[in-house]
Every structure is written in structure tokens, then in C-alpha cells.
Coordinates of N, CA and C in Angstrom, one line a residue:
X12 N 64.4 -23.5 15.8 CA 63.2 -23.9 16.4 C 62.2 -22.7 16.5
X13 N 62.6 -21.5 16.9 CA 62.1 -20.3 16.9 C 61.8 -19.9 15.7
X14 N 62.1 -20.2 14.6 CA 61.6 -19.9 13.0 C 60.7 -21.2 12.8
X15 N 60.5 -22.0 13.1 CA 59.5 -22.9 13.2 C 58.3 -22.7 13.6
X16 N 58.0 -22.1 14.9 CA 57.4 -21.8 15.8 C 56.4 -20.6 14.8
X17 N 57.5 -19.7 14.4 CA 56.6 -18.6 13.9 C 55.8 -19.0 12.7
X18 N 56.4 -19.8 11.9 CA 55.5 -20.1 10.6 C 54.8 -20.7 11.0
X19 N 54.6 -21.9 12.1 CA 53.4 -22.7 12.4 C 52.1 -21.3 12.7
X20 N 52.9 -20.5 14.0 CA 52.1 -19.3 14.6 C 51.4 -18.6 13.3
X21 N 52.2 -18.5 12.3 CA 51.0 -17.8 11.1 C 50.2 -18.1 10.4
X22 N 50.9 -19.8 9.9 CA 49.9 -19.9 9.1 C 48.3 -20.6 10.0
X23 N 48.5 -20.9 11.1 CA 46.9 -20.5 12.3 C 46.5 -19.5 12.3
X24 N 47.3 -18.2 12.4 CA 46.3 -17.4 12.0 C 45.8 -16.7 10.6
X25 N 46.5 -17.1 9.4 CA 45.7 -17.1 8.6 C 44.6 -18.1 8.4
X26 N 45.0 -19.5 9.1 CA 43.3 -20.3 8.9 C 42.4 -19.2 9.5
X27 N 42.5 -18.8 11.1 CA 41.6 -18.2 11.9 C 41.2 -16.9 10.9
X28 N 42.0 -16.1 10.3 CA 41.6 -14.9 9.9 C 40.5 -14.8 8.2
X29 N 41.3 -16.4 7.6 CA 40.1 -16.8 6.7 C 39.2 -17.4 7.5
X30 N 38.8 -18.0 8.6 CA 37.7 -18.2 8.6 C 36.4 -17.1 9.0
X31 N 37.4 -16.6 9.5 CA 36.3 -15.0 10.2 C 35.5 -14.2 9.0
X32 N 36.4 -14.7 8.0 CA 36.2 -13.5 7.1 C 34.8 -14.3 6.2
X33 N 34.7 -15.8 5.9 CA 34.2 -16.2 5.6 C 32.7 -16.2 6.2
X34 N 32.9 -16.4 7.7 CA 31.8 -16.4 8.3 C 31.0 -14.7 8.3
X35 N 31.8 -14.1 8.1 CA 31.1 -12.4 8.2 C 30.4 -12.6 6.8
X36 N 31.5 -13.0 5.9 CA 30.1 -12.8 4.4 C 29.2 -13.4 4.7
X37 N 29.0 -14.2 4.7 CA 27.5 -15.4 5.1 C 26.7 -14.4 6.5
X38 N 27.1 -14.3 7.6 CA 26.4 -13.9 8.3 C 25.4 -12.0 7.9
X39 N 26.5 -11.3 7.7 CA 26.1 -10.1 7.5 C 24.9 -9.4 6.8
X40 N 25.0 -10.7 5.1 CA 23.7 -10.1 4.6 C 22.6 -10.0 5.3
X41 N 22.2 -11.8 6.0 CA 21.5 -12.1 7.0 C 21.1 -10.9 8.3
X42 N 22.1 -10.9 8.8 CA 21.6 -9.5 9.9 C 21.2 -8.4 9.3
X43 N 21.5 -8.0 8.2 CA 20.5 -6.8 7.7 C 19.3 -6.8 7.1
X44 N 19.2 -8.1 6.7 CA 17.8 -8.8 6.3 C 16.6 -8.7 7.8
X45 N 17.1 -9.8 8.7 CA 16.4 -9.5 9.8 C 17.0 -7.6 10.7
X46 N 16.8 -6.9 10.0 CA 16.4 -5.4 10.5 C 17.8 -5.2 11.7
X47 N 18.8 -5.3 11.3 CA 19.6 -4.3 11.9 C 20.3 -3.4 11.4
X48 N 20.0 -2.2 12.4 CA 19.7 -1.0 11.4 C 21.5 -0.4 11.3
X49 N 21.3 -0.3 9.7 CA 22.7 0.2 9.2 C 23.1 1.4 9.0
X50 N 22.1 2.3 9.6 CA 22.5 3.7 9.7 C 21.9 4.2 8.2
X51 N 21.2 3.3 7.2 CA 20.9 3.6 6.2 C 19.2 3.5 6.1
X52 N 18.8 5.0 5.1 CA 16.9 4.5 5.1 C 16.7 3.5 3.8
X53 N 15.6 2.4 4.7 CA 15.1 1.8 3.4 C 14.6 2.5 2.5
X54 N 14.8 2.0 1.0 CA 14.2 2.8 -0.6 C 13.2 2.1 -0.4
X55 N 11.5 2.5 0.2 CA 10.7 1.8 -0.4 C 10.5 2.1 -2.2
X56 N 10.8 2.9 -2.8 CA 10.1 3.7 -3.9 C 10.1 2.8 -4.7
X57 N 10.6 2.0 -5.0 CA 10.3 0.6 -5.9 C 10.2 -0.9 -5.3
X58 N 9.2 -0.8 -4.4 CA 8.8 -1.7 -3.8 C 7.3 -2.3 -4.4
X59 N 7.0 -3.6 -4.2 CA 5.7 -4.0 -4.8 C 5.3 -3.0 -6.2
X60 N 5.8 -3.0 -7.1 CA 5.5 -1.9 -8.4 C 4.6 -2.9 -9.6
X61 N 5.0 -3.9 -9.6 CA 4.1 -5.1 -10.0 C 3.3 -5.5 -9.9
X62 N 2.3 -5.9 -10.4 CA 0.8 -6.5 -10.2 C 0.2 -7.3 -11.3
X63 N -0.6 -8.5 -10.9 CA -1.2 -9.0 -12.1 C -2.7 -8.4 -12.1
X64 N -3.2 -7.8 -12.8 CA -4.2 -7.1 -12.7 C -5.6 -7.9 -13.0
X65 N -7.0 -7.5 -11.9 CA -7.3 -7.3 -10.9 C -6.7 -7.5 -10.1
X66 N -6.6 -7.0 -8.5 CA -6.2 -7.7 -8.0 C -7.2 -8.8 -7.0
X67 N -6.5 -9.3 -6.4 CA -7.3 -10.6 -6.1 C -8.0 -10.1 -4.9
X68 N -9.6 -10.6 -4.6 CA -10.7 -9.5 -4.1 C -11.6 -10.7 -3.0
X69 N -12.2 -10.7 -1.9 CA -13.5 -11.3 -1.4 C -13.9 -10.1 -0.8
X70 N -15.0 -10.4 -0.8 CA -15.8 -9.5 0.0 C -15.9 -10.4 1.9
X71 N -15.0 -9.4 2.8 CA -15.3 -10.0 4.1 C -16.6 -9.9 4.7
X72 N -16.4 -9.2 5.7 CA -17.5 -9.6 7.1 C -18.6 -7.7 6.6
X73 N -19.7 -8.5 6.7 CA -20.4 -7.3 7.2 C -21.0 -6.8 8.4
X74 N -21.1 -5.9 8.7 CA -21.5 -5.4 10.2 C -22.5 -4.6 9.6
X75 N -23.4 -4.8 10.8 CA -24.8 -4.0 10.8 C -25.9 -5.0 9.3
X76 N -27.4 -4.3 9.9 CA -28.5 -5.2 9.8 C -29.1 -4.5 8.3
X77 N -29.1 -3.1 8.3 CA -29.7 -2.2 7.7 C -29.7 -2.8 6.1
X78 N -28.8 -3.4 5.7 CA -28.3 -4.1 4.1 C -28.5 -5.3 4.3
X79 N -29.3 -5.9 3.5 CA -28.8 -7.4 3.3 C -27.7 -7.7 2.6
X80 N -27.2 -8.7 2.3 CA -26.0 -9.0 1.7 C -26.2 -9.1 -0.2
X81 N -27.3 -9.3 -0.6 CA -27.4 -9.0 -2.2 C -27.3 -7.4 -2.2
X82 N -28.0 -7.0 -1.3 CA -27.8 -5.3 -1.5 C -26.7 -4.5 -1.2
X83 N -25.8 -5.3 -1.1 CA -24.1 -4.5 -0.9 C -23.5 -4.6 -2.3
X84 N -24.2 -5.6 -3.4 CA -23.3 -5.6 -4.8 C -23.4 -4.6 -5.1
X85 N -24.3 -3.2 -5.2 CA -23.6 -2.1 -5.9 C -22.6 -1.4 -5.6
X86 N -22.5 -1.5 -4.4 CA -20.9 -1.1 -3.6 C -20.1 -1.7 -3.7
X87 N -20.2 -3.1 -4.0 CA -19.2 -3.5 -3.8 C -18.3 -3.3 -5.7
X88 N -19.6 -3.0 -6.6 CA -19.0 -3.0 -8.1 C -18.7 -1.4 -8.0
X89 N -18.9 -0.4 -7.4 CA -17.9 0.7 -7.4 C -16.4 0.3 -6.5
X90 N -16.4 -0.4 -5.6 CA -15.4 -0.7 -4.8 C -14.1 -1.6 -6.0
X91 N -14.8 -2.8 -6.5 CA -14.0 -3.1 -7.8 C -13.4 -2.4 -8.8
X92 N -14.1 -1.2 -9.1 CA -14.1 -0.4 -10.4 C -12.6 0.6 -9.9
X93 N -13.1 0.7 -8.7 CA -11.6 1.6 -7.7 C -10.2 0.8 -7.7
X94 N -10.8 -0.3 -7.2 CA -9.4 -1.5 -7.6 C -8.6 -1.6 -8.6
X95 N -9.9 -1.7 -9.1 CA -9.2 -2.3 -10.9 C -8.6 -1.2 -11.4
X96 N -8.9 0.2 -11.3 CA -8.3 1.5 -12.0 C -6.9 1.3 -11.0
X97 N -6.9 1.4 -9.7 CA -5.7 1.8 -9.2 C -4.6 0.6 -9.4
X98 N -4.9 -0.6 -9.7 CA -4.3 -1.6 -10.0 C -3.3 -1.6 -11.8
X99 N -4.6 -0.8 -12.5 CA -3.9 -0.2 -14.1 C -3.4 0.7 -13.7
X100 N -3.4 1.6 -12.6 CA -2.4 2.3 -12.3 C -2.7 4.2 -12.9
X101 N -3.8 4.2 -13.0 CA -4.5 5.8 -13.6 C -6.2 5.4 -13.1
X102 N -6.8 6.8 -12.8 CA -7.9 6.9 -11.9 C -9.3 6.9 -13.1
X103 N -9.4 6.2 -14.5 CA -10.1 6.6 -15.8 C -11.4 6.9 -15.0
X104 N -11.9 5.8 -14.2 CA -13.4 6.4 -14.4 C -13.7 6.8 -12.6
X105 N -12.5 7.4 -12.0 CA -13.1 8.0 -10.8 C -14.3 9.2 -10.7
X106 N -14.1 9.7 -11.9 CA -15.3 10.7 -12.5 C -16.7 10.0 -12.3
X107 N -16.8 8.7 -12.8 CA -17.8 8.3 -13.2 C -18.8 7.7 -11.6
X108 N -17.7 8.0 -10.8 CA -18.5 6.8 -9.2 C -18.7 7.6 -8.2
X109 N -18.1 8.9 -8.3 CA -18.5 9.7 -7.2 C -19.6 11.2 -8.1
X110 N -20.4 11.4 -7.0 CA -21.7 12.6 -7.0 C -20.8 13.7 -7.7
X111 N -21.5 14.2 -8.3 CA -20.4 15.3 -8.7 C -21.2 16.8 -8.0
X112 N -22.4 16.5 -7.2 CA -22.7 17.3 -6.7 C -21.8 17.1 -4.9
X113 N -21.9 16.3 -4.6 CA -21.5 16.0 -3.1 C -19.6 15.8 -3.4
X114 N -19.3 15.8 -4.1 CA -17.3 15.7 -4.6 C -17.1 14.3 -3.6
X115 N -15.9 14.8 -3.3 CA -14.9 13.3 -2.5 C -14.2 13.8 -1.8
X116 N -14.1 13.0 -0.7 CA -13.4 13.4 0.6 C -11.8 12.8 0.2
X117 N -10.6 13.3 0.1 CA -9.5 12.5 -0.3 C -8.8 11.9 0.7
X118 N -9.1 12.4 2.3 CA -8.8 11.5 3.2 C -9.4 11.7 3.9
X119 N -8.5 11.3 5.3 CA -9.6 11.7 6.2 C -10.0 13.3 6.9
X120 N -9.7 14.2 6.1 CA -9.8 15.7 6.5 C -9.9 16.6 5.2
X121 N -9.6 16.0 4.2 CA -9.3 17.0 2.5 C -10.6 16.6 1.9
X122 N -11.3 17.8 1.1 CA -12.5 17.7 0.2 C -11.5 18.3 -0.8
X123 N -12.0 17.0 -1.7 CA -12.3 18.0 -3.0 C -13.7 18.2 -4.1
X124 N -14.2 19.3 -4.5 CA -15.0 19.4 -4.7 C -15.0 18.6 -6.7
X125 N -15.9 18.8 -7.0 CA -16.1 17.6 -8.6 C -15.1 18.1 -9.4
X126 N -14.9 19.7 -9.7 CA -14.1 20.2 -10.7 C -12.4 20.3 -10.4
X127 N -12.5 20.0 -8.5 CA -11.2 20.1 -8.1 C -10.6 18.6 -8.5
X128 N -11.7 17.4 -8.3 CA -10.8 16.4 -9.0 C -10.8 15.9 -10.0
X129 N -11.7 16.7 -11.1 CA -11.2 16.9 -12.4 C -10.0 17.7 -12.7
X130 N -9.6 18.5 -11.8 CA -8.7 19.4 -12.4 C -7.2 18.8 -11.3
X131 N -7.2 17.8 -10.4 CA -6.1 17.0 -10.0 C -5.8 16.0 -10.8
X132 N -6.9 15.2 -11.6 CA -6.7 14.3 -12.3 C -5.8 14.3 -13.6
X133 N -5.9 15.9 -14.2 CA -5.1 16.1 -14.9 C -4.0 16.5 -14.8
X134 N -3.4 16.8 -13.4 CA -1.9 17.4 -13.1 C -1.3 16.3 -12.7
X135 N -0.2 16.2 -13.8 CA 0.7 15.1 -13.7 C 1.6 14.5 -12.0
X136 N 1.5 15.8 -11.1 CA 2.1 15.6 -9.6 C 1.0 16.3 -9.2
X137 N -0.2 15.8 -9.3 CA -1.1 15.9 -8.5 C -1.6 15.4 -6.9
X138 N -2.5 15.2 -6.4 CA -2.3 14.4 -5.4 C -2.8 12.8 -5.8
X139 N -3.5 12.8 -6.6 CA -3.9 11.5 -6.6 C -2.6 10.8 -7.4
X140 N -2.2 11.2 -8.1 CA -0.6 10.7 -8.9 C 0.5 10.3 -7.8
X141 N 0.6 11.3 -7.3 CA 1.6 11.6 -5.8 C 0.9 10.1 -5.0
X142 N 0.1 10.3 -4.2 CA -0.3 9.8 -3.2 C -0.7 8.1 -3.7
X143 N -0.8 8.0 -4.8 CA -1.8 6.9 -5.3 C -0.5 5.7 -6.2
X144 N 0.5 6.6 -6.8 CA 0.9 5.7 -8.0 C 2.7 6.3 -8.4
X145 N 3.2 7.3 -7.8 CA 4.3 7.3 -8.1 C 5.4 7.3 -6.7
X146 N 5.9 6.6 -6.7 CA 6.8 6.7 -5.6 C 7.7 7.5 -5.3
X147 N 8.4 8.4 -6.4 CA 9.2 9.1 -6.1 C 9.0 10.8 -6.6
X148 N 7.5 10.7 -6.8 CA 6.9 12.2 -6.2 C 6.3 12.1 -5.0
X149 N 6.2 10.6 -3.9 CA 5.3 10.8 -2.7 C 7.0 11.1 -2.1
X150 N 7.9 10.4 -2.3 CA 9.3 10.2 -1.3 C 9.9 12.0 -1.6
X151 N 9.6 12.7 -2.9 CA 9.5 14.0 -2.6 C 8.7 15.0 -1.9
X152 N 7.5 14.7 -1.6 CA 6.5 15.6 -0.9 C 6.7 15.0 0.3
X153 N 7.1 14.0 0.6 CA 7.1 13.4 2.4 C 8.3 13.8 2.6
X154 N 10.5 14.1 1.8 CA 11.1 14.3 2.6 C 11.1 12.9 2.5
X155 N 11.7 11.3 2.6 CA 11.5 10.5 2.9 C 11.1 9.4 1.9
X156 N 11.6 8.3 2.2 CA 11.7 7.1 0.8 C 10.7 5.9 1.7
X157 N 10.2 6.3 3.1 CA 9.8 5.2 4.2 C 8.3 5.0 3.5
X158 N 7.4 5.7 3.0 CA 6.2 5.3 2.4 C 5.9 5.1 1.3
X159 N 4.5 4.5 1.1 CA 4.9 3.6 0.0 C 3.5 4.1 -0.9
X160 N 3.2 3.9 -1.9 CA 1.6 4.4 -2.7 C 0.9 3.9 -2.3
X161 N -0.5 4.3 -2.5 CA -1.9 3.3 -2.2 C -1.3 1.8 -3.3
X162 N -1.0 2.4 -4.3 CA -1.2 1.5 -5.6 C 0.1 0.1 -4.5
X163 N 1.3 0.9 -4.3 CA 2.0 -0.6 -3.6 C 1.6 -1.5 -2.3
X164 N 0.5 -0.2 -1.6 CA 0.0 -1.4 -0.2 C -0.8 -2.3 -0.9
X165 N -1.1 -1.9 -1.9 CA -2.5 -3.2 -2.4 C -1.7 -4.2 -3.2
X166 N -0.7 -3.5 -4.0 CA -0.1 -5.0 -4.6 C 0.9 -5.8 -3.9
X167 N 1.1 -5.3 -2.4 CA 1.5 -5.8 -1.4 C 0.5 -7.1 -0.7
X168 N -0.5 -6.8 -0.8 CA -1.6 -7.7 -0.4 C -1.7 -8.7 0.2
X169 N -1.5 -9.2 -1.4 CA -1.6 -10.8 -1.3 C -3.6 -11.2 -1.9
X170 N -4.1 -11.2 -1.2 CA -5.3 -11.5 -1.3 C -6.2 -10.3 0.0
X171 N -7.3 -9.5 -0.6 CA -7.9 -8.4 -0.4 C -9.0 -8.9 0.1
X172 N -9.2 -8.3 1.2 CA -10.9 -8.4 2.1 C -11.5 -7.8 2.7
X173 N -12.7 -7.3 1.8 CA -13.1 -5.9 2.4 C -14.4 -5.9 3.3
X174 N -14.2 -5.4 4.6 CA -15.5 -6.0 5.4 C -16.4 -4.2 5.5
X175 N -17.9 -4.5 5.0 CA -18.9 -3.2 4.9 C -19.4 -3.5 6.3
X176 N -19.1 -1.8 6.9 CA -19.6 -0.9 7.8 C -21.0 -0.8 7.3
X177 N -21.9 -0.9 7.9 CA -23.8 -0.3 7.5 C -23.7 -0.1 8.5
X178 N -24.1 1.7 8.5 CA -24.3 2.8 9.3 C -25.6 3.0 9.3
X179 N -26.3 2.6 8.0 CA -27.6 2.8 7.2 C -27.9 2.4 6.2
X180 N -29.2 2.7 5.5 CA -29.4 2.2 4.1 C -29.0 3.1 3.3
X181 N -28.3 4.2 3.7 CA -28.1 4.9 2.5 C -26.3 5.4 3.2
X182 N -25.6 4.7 4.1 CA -24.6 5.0 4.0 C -23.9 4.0 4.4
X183 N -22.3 3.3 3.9 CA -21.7 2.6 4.2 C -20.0 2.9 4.1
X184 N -19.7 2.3 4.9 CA -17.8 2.1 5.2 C -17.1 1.1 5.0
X185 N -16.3 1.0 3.9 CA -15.3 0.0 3.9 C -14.2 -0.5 4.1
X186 N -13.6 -1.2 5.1 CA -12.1 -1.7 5.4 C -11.6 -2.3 5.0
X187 N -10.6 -2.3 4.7 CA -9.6 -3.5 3.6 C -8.9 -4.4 4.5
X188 N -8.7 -5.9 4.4 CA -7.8 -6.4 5.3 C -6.7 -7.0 4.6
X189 N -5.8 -7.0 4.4 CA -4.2 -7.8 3.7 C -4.3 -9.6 3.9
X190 N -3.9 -10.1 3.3 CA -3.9 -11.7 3.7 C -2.3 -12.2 3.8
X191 N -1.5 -10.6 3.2 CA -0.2 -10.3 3.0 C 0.2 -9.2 3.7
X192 N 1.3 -9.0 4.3 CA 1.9 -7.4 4.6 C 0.8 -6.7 4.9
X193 N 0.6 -7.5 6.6 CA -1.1 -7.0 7.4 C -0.9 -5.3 7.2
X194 N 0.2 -5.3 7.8 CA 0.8 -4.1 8.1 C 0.6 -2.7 7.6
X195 N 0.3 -2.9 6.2 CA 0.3 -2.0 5.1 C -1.0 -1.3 4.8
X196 N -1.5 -2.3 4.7 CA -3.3 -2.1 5.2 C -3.2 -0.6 5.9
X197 N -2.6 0.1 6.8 CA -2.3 0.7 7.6 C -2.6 2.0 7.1
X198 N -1.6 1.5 5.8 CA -1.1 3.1 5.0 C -2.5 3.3 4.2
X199 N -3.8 2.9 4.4 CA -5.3 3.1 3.9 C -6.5 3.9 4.8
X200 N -7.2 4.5 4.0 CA -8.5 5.0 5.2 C -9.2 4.4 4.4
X201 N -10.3 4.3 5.5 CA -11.5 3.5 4.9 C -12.3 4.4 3.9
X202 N -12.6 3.9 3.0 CA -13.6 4.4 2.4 C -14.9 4.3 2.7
X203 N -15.6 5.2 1.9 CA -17.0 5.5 2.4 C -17.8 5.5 1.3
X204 N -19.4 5.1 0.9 CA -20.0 5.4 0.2 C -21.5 5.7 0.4
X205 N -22.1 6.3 -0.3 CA -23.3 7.2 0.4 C -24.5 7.1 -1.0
X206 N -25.3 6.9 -0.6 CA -26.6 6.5 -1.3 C -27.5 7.9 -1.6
X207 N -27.6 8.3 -2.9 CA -27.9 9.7 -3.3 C -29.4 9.4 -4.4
X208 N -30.9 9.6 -4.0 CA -31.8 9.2 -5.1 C -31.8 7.9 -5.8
X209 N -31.5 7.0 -5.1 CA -31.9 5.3 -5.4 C -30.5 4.8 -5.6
X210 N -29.2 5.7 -5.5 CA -28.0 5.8 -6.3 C -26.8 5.8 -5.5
X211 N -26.2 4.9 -5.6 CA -24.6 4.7 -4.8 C -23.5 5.4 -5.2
X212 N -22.8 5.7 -4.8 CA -21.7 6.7 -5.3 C -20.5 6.6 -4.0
X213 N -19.3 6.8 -4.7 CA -18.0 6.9 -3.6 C -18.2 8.7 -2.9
X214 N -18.1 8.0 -1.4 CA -17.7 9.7 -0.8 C -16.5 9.5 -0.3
X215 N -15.9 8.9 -0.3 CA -14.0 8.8 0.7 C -13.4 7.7 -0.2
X216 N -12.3 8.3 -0.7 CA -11.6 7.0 -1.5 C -10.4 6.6 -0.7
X217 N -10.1 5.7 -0.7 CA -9.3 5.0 -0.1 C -7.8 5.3 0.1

């Protein structure tokens, strides 16, 4: 009766012990999906790397009186021209949209002057390469795999909406809004552009 007893007693807990085990595979992937943290950092560095190029664009909200709304298309076709290069994924005609007397602000505190970003443009870990399009020269200069390129917040997107700041008739700010991964938007400064002798030009890239 006592050898009875025990083989019933096991083979219940082999059901119980397969079932636990069952239920952890199923459940586990799940809990790390919804963010519990495994002691491990996320690899952004090949995140969003894909894109169907352009990417997909409206023009949102404008603020301020100084522009009418036909008079924003020149900004807004340098604003495109910035898209579409960082979406092909190399900066061809950044040369061609900013003053080469006034240079470019690269964020919100860094100038570079015309010859300085002619002469980043050509360094393969440059900043604009680094900061703009390779993931794993930014996850080297940050220490860190947690940020992502300009080039992945945008193909992160979803659908792009850029609402112009009018400060003036000769100066304006643009904000980008996500219709996807609001969130990312985040990892952007606004750009800026500034009206030089009848003539538009990027002063802050994005």
C-alpha cells in the first residue's frame, strides 16, 4: 500500500512539475516584452534600420502670422531635401541648403562653420555619420547601446509632422511630431531656418 501511495505521490508531481514548466515558457517571453528588467541593456543599434524612402511627410500646424502658408514652401522643400538625404542615409546635398557664409548650428550648442562641415562630411566617424546614421559608432561615443540615430527616430515614425515656428519673415523653427514612437521625436532638436537676401537656407539641423 505504501509503494502505491508513492508512485501515485510522483507521478502528481511530475504532472505539477510539467505544468509549471510549461507555463514559464509561455509566460516569460511575455514579461520581458512588457519591460521587466532582466539585468540586461537593450541593443538599440539595429533598431528601425529600414525605411521605404521618402519618408512619409505633412506639413502640421503653423504658429505665428508673419508667413502665410504658400510662403512656407521654400522651407518646407529644404526641410524635404534633409529628409530625403537622411532617409538614403548620406548628407549629398547638405552643402547645398545651408549659407556657407553663416555655417550650421549641429545642435543645440555646436557650430560648425562651412569648411568644418565640409571637412565632417568627409570623415567616415564623423559627427554627422556618428550622430545621424550609424549605430554602432553612436553606442561607441555614448558608452551605451540605449540611443538610437537621427536616421532610426525618423524611420521609427510612422507618419512625420512638421509644425513652423514664425518668429519672423526672415526666421523660422521647425518641430517634428511622430504619428509612431511619440517618444523618439525626443531624440530631435528643432531645426531652424533663416532667410539671407530673398534666400532660405538651414541654420540648425535636426
Amino acid at each position: 500500500m505504501e509503494i502505491l501511495l508513492r508512485i501515485y505521490l510522483k507521478r502528481q508531481w511530475l504532472r505539477i512539475s510539467t505544468f509549471v514548466f510549461v507555463v514559464a515558457v509561455i509566460l516569460l517571453p511575455g514579461c520581458q516584452f512588457i519591460g521587466i528588467n532582466t539585468g540586461e541593456e537593450v541593443d538599440k543599434r539595429y533598431l528601425y534600420l529600414n525605411s521605404t524612402c521618402p519618408f512619409p511627410y505633412k506639413r502640421g500646424v503653423l504658429y505665428g502670422n508673419d508667413l502665410r502658408p504658400t510662403e512656407i514652401a521654400p522651407i518646407e522643400s529644404l526641410l524635404n531635401i534633409l529628409l530625403a538625404d537622411i532617409c538614403e542615409g548620406k548628407l549629398v546635398r547638405l552643402t547645398e541648403i545651408i549659407d556657407p557664409i553663416q555655417g550650421l548650428y549641429v545642435d543645440a550648442k555646436g557650430f560648425y562653420a562651412y569648411e568644418e562641415v565640409l571637412q565632417d562630411l568627409a570623415n567616415p566617424e564623423g559627427y554627422f555619420q556618428t550622430y545621424y546614421f550609424d549605430p554602432q559608432l553612436l553606442a561607441k561615443r555614448k558608452g551605451t547601446n540605449s540611443y538610437l540615430t537621427v536616421r532610426q527616430s525618423l524611420v521609427s515614425a510612422g507618419e512625420i509632422y512638421a509644425d513652423y515656428y514664425i518668429s519672423s519673415r526672415e526666421e523660422v523653427e521647425v518641430r517634428l511630431r511622430f504619428s509612431e514612437n511619440t517618444e523618439n521625436a525626443e531624440n530631435l532638436i528643432n531645426s531652424s531656418f533663416s532667410k539671407k537676401k530673398g534666400k532660405w537656407y538651414l541654420l540648425r539641423i535636426l
